[in-house]
Short mmCIF file of C-alpha atoms and ligand atoms in Angstrom, two decimals:
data_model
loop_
_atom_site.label_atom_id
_atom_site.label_comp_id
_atom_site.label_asym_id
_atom_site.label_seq_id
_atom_site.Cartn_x
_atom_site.Cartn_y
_atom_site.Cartn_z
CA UNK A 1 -41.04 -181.82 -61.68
CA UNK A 2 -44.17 -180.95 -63.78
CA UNK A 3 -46.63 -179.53 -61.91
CA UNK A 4 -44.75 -179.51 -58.44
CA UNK A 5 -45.25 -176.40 -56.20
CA UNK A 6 -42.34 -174.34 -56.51
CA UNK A 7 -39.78 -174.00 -53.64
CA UNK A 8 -39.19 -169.99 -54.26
CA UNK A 9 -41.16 -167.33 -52.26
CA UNK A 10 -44.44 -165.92 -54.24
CA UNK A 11 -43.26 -162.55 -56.13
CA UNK A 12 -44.12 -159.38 -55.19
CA UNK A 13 -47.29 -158.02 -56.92
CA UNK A 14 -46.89 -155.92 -59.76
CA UNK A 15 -47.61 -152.48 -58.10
CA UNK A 16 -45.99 -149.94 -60.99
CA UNK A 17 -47.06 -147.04 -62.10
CA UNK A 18 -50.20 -147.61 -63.99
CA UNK A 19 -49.79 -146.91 -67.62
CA UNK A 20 -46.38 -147.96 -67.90
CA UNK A 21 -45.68 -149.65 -70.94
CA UNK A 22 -42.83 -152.33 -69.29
CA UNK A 23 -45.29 -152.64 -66.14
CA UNK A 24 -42.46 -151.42 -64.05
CA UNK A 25 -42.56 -151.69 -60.08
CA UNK A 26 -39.41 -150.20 -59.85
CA UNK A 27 -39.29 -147.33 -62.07
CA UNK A 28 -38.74 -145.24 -64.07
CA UNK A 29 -36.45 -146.98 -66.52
CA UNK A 30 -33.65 -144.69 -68.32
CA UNK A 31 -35.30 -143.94 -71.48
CA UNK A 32 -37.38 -141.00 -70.37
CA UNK A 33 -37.21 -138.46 -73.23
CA UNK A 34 -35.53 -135.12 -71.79
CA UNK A 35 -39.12 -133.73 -72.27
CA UNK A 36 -40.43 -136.57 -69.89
CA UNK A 37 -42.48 -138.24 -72.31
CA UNK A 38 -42.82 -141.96 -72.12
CA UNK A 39 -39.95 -143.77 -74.04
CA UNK A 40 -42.71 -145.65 -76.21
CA UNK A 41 -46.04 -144.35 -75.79
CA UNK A 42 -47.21 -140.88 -76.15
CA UNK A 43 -47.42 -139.88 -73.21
CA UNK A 44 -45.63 -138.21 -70.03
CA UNK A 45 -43.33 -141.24 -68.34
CA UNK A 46 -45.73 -142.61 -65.19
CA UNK A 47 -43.22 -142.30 -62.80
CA UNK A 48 -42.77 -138.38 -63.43
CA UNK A 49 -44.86 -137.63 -60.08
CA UNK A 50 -43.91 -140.36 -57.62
CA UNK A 51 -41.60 -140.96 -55.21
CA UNK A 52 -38.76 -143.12 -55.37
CA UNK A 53 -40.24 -146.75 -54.72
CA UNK A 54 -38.46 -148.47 -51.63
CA UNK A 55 -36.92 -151.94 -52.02
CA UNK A 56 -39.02 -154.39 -50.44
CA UNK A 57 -36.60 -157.33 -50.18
CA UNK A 58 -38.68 -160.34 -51.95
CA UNK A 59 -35.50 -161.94 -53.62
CA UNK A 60 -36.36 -164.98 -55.16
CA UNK A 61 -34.64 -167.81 -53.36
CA UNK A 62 -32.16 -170.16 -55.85
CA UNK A 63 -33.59 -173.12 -56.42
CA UNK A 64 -30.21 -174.74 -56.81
CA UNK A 65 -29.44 -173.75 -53.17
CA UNK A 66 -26.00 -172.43 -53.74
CA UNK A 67 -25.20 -168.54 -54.07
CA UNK A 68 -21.19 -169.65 -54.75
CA UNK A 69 -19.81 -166.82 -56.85
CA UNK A 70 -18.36 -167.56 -60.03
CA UNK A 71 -14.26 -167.09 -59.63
CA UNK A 72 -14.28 -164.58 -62.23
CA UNK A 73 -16.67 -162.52 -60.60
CA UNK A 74 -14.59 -162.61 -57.11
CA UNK A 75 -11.43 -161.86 -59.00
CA UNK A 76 -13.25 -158.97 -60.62
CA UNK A 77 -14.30 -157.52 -57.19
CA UNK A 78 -10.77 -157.61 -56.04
CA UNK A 79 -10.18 -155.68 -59.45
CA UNK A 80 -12.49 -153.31 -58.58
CA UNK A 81 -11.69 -152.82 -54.66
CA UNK A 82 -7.93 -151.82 -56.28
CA UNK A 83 -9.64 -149.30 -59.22
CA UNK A 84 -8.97 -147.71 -62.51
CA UNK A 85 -10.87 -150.91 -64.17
CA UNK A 86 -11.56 -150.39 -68.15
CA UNK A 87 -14.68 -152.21 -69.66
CA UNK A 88 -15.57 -151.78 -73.43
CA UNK A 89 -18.58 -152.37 -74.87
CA UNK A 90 -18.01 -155.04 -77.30
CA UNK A 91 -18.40 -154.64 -80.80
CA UNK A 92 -18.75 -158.20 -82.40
CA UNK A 93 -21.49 -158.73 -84.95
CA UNK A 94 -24.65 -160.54 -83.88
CA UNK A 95 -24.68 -164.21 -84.23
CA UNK A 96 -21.07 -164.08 -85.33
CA UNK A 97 -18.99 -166.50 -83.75
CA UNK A 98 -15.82 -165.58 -85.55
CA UNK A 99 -16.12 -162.18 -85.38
CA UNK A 100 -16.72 -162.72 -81.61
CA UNK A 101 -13.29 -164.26 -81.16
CA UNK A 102 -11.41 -161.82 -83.42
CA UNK A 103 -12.89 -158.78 -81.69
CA UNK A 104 -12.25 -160.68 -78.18
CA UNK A 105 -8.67 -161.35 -79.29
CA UNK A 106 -8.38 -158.05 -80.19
CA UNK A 107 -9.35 -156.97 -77.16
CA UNK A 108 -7.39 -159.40 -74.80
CA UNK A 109 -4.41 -158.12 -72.56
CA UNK A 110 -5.85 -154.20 -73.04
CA UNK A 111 -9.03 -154.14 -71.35
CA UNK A 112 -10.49 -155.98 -67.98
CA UNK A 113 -13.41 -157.16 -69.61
CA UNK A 114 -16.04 -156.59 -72.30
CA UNK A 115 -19.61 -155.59 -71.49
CA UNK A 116 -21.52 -157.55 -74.00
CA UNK A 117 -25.20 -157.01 -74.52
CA UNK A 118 -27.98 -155.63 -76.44
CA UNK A 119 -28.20 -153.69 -79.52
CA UNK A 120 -30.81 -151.81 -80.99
CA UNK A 121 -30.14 -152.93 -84.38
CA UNK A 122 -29.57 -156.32 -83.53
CA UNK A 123 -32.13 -157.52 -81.05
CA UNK A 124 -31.39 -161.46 -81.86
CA UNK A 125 -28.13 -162.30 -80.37
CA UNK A 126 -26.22 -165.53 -79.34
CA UNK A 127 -27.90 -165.97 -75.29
CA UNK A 128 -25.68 -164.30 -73.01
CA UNK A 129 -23.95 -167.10 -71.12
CA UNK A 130 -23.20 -168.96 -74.71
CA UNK A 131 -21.63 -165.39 -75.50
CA UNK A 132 -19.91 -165.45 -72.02
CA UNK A 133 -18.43 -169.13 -72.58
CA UNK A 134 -17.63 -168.12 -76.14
CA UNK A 135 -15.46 -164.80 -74.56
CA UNK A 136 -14.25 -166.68 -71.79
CA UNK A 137 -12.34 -168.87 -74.63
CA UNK A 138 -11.48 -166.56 -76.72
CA UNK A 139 -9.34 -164.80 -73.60
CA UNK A 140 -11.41 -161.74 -72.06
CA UNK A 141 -14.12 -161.82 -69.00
CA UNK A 142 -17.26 -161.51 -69.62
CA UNK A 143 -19.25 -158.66 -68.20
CA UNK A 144 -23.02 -159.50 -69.62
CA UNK A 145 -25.92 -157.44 -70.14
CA UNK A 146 -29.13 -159.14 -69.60
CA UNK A 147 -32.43 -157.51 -70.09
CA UNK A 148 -36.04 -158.02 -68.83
CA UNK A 149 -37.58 -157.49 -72.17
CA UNK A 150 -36.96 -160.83 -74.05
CA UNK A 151 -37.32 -163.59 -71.13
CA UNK A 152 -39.95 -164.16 -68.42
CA UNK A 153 -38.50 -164.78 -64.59
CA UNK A 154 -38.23 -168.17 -65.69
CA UNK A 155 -36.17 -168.28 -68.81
CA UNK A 156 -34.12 -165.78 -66.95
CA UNK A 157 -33.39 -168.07 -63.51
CA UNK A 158 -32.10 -170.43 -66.13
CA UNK A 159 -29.67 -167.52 -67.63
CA UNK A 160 -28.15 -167.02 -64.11
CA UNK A 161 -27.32 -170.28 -63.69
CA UNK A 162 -25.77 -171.04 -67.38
CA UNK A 163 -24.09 -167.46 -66.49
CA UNK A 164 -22.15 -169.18 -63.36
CA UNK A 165 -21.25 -172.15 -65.31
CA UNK A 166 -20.18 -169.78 -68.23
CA UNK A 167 -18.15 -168.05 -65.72
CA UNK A 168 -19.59 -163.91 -66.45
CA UNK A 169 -17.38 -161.83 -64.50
CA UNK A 170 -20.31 -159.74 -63.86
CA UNK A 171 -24.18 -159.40 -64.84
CA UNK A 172 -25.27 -155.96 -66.32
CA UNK A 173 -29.46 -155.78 -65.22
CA UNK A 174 -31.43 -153.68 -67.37
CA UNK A 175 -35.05 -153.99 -68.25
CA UNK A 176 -34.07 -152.80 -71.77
CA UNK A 177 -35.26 -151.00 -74.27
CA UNK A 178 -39.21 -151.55 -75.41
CA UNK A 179 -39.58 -153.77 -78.41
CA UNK A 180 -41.18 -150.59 -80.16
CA UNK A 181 -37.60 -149.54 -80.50
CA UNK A 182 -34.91 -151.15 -82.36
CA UNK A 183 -34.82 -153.86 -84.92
CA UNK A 184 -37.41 -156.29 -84.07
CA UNK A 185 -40.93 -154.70 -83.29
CA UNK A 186 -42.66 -157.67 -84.09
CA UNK A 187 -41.77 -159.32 -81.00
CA UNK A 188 -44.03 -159.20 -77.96
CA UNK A 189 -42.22 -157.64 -74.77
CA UNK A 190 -42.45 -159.63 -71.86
CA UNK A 191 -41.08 -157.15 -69.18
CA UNK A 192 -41.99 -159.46 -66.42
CA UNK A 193 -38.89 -158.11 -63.97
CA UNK A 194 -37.87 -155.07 -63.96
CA UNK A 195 -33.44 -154.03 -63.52
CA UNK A 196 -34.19 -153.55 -59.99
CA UNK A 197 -35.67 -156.91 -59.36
CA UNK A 198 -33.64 -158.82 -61.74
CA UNK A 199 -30.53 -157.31 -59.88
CA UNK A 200 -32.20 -158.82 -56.92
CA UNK A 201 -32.46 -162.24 -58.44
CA UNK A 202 -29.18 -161.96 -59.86
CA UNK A 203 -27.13 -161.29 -56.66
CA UNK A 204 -29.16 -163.70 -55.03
CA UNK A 205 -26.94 -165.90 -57.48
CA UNK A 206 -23.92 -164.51 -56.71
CA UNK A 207 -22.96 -162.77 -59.57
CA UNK A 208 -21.26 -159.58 -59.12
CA UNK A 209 -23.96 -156.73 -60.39
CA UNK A 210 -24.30 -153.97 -62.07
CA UNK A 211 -27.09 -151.56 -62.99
CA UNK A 212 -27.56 -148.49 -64.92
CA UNK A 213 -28.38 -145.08 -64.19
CA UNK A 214 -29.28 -142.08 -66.36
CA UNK A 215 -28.19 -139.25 -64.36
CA UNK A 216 -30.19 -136.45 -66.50
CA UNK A 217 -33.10 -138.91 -67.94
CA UNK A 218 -36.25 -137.19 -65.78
CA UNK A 219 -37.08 -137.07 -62.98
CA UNK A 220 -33.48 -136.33 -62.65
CA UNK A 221 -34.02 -135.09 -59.08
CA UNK A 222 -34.90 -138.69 -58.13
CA UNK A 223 -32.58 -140.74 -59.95
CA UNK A 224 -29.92 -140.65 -56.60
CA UNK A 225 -32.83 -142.48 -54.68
CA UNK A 226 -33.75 -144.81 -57.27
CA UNK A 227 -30.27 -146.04 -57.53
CA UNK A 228 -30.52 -146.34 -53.86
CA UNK A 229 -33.24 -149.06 -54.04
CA UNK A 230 -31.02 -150.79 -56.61
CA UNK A 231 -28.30 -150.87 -54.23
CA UNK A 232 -30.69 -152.40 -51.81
CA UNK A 233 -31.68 -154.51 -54.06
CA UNK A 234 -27.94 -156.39 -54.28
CA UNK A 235 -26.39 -154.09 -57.16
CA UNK A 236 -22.87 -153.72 -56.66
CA UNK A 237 -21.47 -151.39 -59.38
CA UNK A 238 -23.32 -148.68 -61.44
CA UNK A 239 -22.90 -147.79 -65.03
CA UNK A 240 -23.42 -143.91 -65.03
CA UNK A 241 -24.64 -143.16 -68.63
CA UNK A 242 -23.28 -140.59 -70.81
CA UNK A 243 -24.18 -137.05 -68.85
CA UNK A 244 -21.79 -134.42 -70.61
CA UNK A 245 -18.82 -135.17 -69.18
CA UNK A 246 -16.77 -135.19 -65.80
CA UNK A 247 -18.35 -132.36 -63.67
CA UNK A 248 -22.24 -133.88 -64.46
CA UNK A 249 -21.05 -137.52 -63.28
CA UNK A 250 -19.19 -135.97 -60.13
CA UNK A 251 -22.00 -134.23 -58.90
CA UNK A 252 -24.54 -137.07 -59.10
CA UNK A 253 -22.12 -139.67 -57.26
CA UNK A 254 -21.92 -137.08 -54.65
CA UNK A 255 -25.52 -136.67 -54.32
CA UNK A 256 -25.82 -140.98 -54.65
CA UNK A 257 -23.43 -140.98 -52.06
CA UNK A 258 -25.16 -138.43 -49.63
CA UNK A 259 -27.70 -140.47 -49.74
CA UNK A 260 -25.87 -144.00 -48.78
CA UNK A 261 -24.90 -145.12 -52.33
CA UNK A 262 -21.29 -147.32 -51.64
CA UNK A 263 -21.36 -148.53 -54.67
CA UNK A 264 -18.67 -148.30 -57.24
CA UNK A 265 -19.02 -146.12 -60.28
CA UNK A 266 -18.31 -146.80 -63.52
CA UNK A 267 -18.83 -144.10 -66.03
CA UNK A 268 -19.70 -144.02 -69.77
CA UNK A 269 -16.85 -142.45 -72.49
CA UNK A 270 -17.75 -141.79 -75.48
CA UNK A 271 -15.93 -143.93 -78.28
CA UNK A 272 -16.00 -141.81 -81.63
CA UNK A 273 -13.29 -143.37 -84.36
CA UNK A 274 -15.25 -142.51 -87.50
CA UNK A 275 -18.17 -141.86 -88.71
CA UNK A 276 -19.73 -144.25 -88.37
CA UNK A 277 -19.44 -145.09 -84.97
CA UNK A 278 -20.57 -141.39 -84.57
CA UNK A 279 -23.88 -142.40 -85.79
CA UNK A 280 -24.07 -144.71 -83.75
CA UNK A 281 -23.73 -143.17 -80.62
CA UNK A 282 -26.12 -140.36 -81.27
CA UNK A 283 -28.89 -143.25 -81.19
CA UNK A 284 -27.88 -143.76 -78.16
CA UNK A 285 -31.14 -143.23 -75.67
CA UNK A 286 -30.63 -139.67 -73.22
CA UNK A 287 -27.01 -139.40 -74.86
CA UNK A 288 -25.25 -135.99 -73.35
CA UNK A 289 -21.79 -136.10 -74.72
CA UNK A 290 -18.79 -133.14 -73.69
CA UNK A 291 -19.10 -129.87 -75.44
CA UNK A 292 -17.50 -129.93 -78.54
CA UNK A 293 -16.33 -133.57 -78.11
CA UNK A 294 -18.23 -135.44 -81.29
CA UNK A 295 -16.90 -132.49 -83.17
CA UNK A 296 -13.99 -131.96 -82.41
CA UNK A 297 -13.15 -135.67 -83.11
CA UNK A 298 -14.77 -135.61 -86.23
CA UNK A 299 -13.54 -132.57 -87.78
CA UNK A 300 -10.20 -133.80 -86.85
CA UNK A 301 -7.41 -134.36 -89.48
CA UNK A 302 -7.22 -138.09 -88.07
CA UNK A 303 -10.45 -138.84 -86.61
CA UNK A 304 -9.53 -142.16 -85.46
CA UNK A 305 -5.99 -140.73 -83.81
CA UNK A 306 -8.20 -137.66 -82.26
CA UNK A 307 -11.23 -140.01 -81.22
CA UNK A 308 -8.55 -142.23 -79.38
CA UNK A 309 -7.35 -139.15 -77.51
CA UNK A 310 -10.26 -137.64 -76.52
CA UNK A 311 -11.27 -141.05 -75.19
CA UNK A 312 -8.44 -141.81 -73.22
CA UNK A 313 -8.35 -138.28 -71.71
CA UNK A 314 -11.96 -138.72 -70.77
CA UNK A 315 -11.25 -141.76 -69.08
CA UNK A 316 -8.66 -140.17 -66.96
CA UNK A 317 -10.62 -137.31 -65.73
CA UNK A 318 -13.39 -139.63 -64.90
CA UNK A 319 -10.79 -141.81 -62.94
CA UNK A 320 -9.98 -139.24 -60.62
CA UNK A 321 -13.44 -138.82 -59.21
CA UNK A 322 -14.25 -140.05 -55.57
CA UNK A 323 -16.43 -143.12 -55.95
CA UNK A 324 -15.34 -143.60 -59.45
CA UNK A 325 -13.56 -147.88 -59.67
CA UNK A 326 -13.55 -147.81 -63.33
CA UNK A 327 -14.46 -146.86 -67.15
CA UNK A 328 -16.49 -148.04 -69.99
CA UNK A 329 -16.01 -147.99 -73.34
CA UNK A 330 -19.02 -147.00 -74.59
CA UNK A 331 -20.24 -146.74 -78.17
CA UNK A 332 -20.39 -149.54 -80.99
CA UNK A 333 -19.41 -149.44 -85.05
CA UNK A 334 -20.19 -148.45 -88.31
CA UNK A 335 -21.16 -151.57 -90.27
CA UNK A 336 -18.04 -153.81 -91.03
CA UNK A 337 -15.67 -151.80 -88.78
CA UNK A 338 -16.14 -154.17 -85.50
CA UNK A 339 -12.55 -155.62 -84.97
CA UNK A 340 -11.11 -151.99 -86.28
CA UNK A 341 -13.06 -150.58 -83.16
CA UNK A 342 -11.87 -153.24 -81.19
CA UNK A 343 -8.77 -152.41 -82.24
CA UNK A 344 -9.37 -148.55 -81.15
CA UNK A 345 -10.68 -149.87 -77.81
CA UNK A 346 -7.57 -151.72 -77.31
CA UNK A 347 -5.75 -149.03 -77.94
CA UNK A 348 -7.89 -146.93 -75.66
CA UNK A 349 -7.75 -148.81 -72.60
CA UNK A 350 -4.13 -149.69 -73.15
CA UNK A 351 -3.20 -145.91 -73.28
CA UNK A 352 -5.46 -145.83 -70.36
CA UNK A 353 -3.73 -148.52 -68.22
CA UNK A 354 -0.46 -147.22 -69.12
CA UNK A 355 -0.99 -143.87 -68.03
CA UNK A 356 -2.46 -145.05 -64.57
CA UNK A 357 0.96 -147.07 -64.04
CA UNK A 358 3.07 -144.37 -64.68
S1 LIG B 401 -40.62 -143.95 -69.87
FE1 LIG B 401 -40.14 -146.03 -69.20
S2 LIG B 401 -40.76 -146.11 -67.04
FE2 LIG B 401 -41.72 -144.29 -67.92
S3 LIG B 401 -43.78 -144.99 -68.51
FE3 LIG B 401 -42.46 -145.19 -70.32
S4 LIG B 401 -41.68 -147.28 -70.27
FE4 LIG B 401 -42.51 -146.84 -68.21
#
């Protein structure tokens, strides 16, 4: 009712590092430049010197009273209690429903589920739980990304309710990139959460969550602890972005782990078919890809046959690593290839699937 008092707890102050651009309690977020310069402004990120801020607990209560799962998230836990899960990023245009449901039908029967979010080239997209009904129909769960930088608190308690009705097999929480990158700098960034407390107000919904950690994004020595708090905070699963291959993503689990981290781990490979989807990936924010893997795919006789490969390999080393419930897909296409790297994904996780079976 207008102007009623509201029935959830009073947030936490804002208590981030001052300076930060996204006003960040919980910080830093994962686009720290190697250097440690701030992803947007020019200067060093202000969570370089601090310590790992502790979780404080202030979820926001649901003011629908309920905290029921969605069914596709439960079935998706029991997915990920059994391992060797494949996600792919999915490639659909923006605002295309067609393309949407050819990519998703593409896609059905060969991966677990898509992981649908943002794109820097295409910040206006279809809101995720329309895009998570739209996927549900079109035959593959929904795994959604929702970030901090478009909607206030508000707009997003409203997204993880139509998320439950749309049935999202999971919610991906990241506070995004800064409107000063990507396609739409006009826009004013809100940044009123943070991942770490929209992963709180997410679980508090009962979604199944995930986060995302950038293993060698400075201060790398403190990224174990921060992924800690998000832990604390109700994240289940972590997407471990791309760090250079097996050996890099085994030794931060282990030191997540020594520190209390249960949560599963879902690492990033690399998804290079052509070139354009090459380009595409090196825009990809503290990217650290395999030695030799980008070129080796592209100076392939068959790129798309060798980028397949490499892929599926990658996956399979990464599936072998304790802690380690699953892969994603990562990467996106050139302009106009989306179902043909669908089609490559399929292929890729199917490859994947089968060689876990056998
Ligand atoms: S790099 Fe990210 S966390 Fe650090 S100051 Fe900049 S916006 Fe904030």
């Amino acid at each position: 009712m207008p102007g009623s008092p509201s029935s959830s707890p009073a947030p936490s102050p804002a208590t981030g590092a001052a300076g930060c651009p996204k006003h960040m309690e919980y910080g830093p977020c994962g686009g720290v430049e190697f250097s440690g310069r701030c992803e947007v402004a020019d200067h060093a990120c202000s969570f370089l010197s601090l310590a790992p801020v502790r979780w404080r607990g202030a979820l926001p209560a649901d003011p629908a009273g309920h905290v029921a799962p969605p069914p596709a998230a439960s079935l998706m836990r029991e997915r990920l209690a059994t391992g060797g899960v494949v996600i792919a990023d999915f490639p659909a245009r923006a605002l295309d429903a067609e393309s949407l449901s050819a990519c998703a039908r593409a896609l059905s029967g060969s991966v677990d589920a898509v992981l649908a979010g943002d794109s820097g080239t295409a910040r206006v997209q279809f809101p995720p739980a329309y895009r998570a009904r739209l996927l549900s129909d079109a035959g593959v769960d929904a795994w959604m990304g929702v970030n901090a930088r478009d909607r206030n608190r508000v707009a997003l308690e409203g997204e993880a309710a139509a998320l439950a009705h749309a049935g999202a097999a999971g919610v991906h929480c990241v506070t995004g990139d800064h409107t000063g990158i990507g396609s739409r700098p006009d826009a004013a960034p809100v940044f009123d959460l943070d991942s770490t407390r929209l992963a709180a107000m997410m679980a508090s919904r009962g979604h199944l969550v995930s986060v995302a950690e950038a293993p060698l994004s400075p201060p790398v020595e403190s990224r174990p602890a921060r992924l800690l708090e998000k832990q604390r905070a109700g994240a289940e699963v972590c997407f471990v972005n791309h760090a250079g291959g097996p050996e890099p993503v085994r030794a931060f689990i282990e030191r997540a782990q020594n520190l209390g981290v249960t949560m599963g781990f879902i690492p990033c490979v690399p998804v290079i078919v052509d070139r354009g989807s090459a380009e595409l990936i090196r825009g990809f924010t503290s990217l650290a890809l395999p030695d030799g893997y980008l070129y080796g795919i592209l100076e392939a006789r068959n790129v798309r046959a060798q980028g397949v490969a490499a892929a599926s390999r990658l996956a399979l080393e990464f599936l072998t690593i304790p802690g380690v419930v699953g892969v994603d897909l990562s990467g996106g296409p050139g302009a106009g290839k989306e179902l043909e790297f669908a089609e490559a994904e399929a292929e890729i996780g199917a490859a994947v699937t089968a060689a876990l079976r056998s």
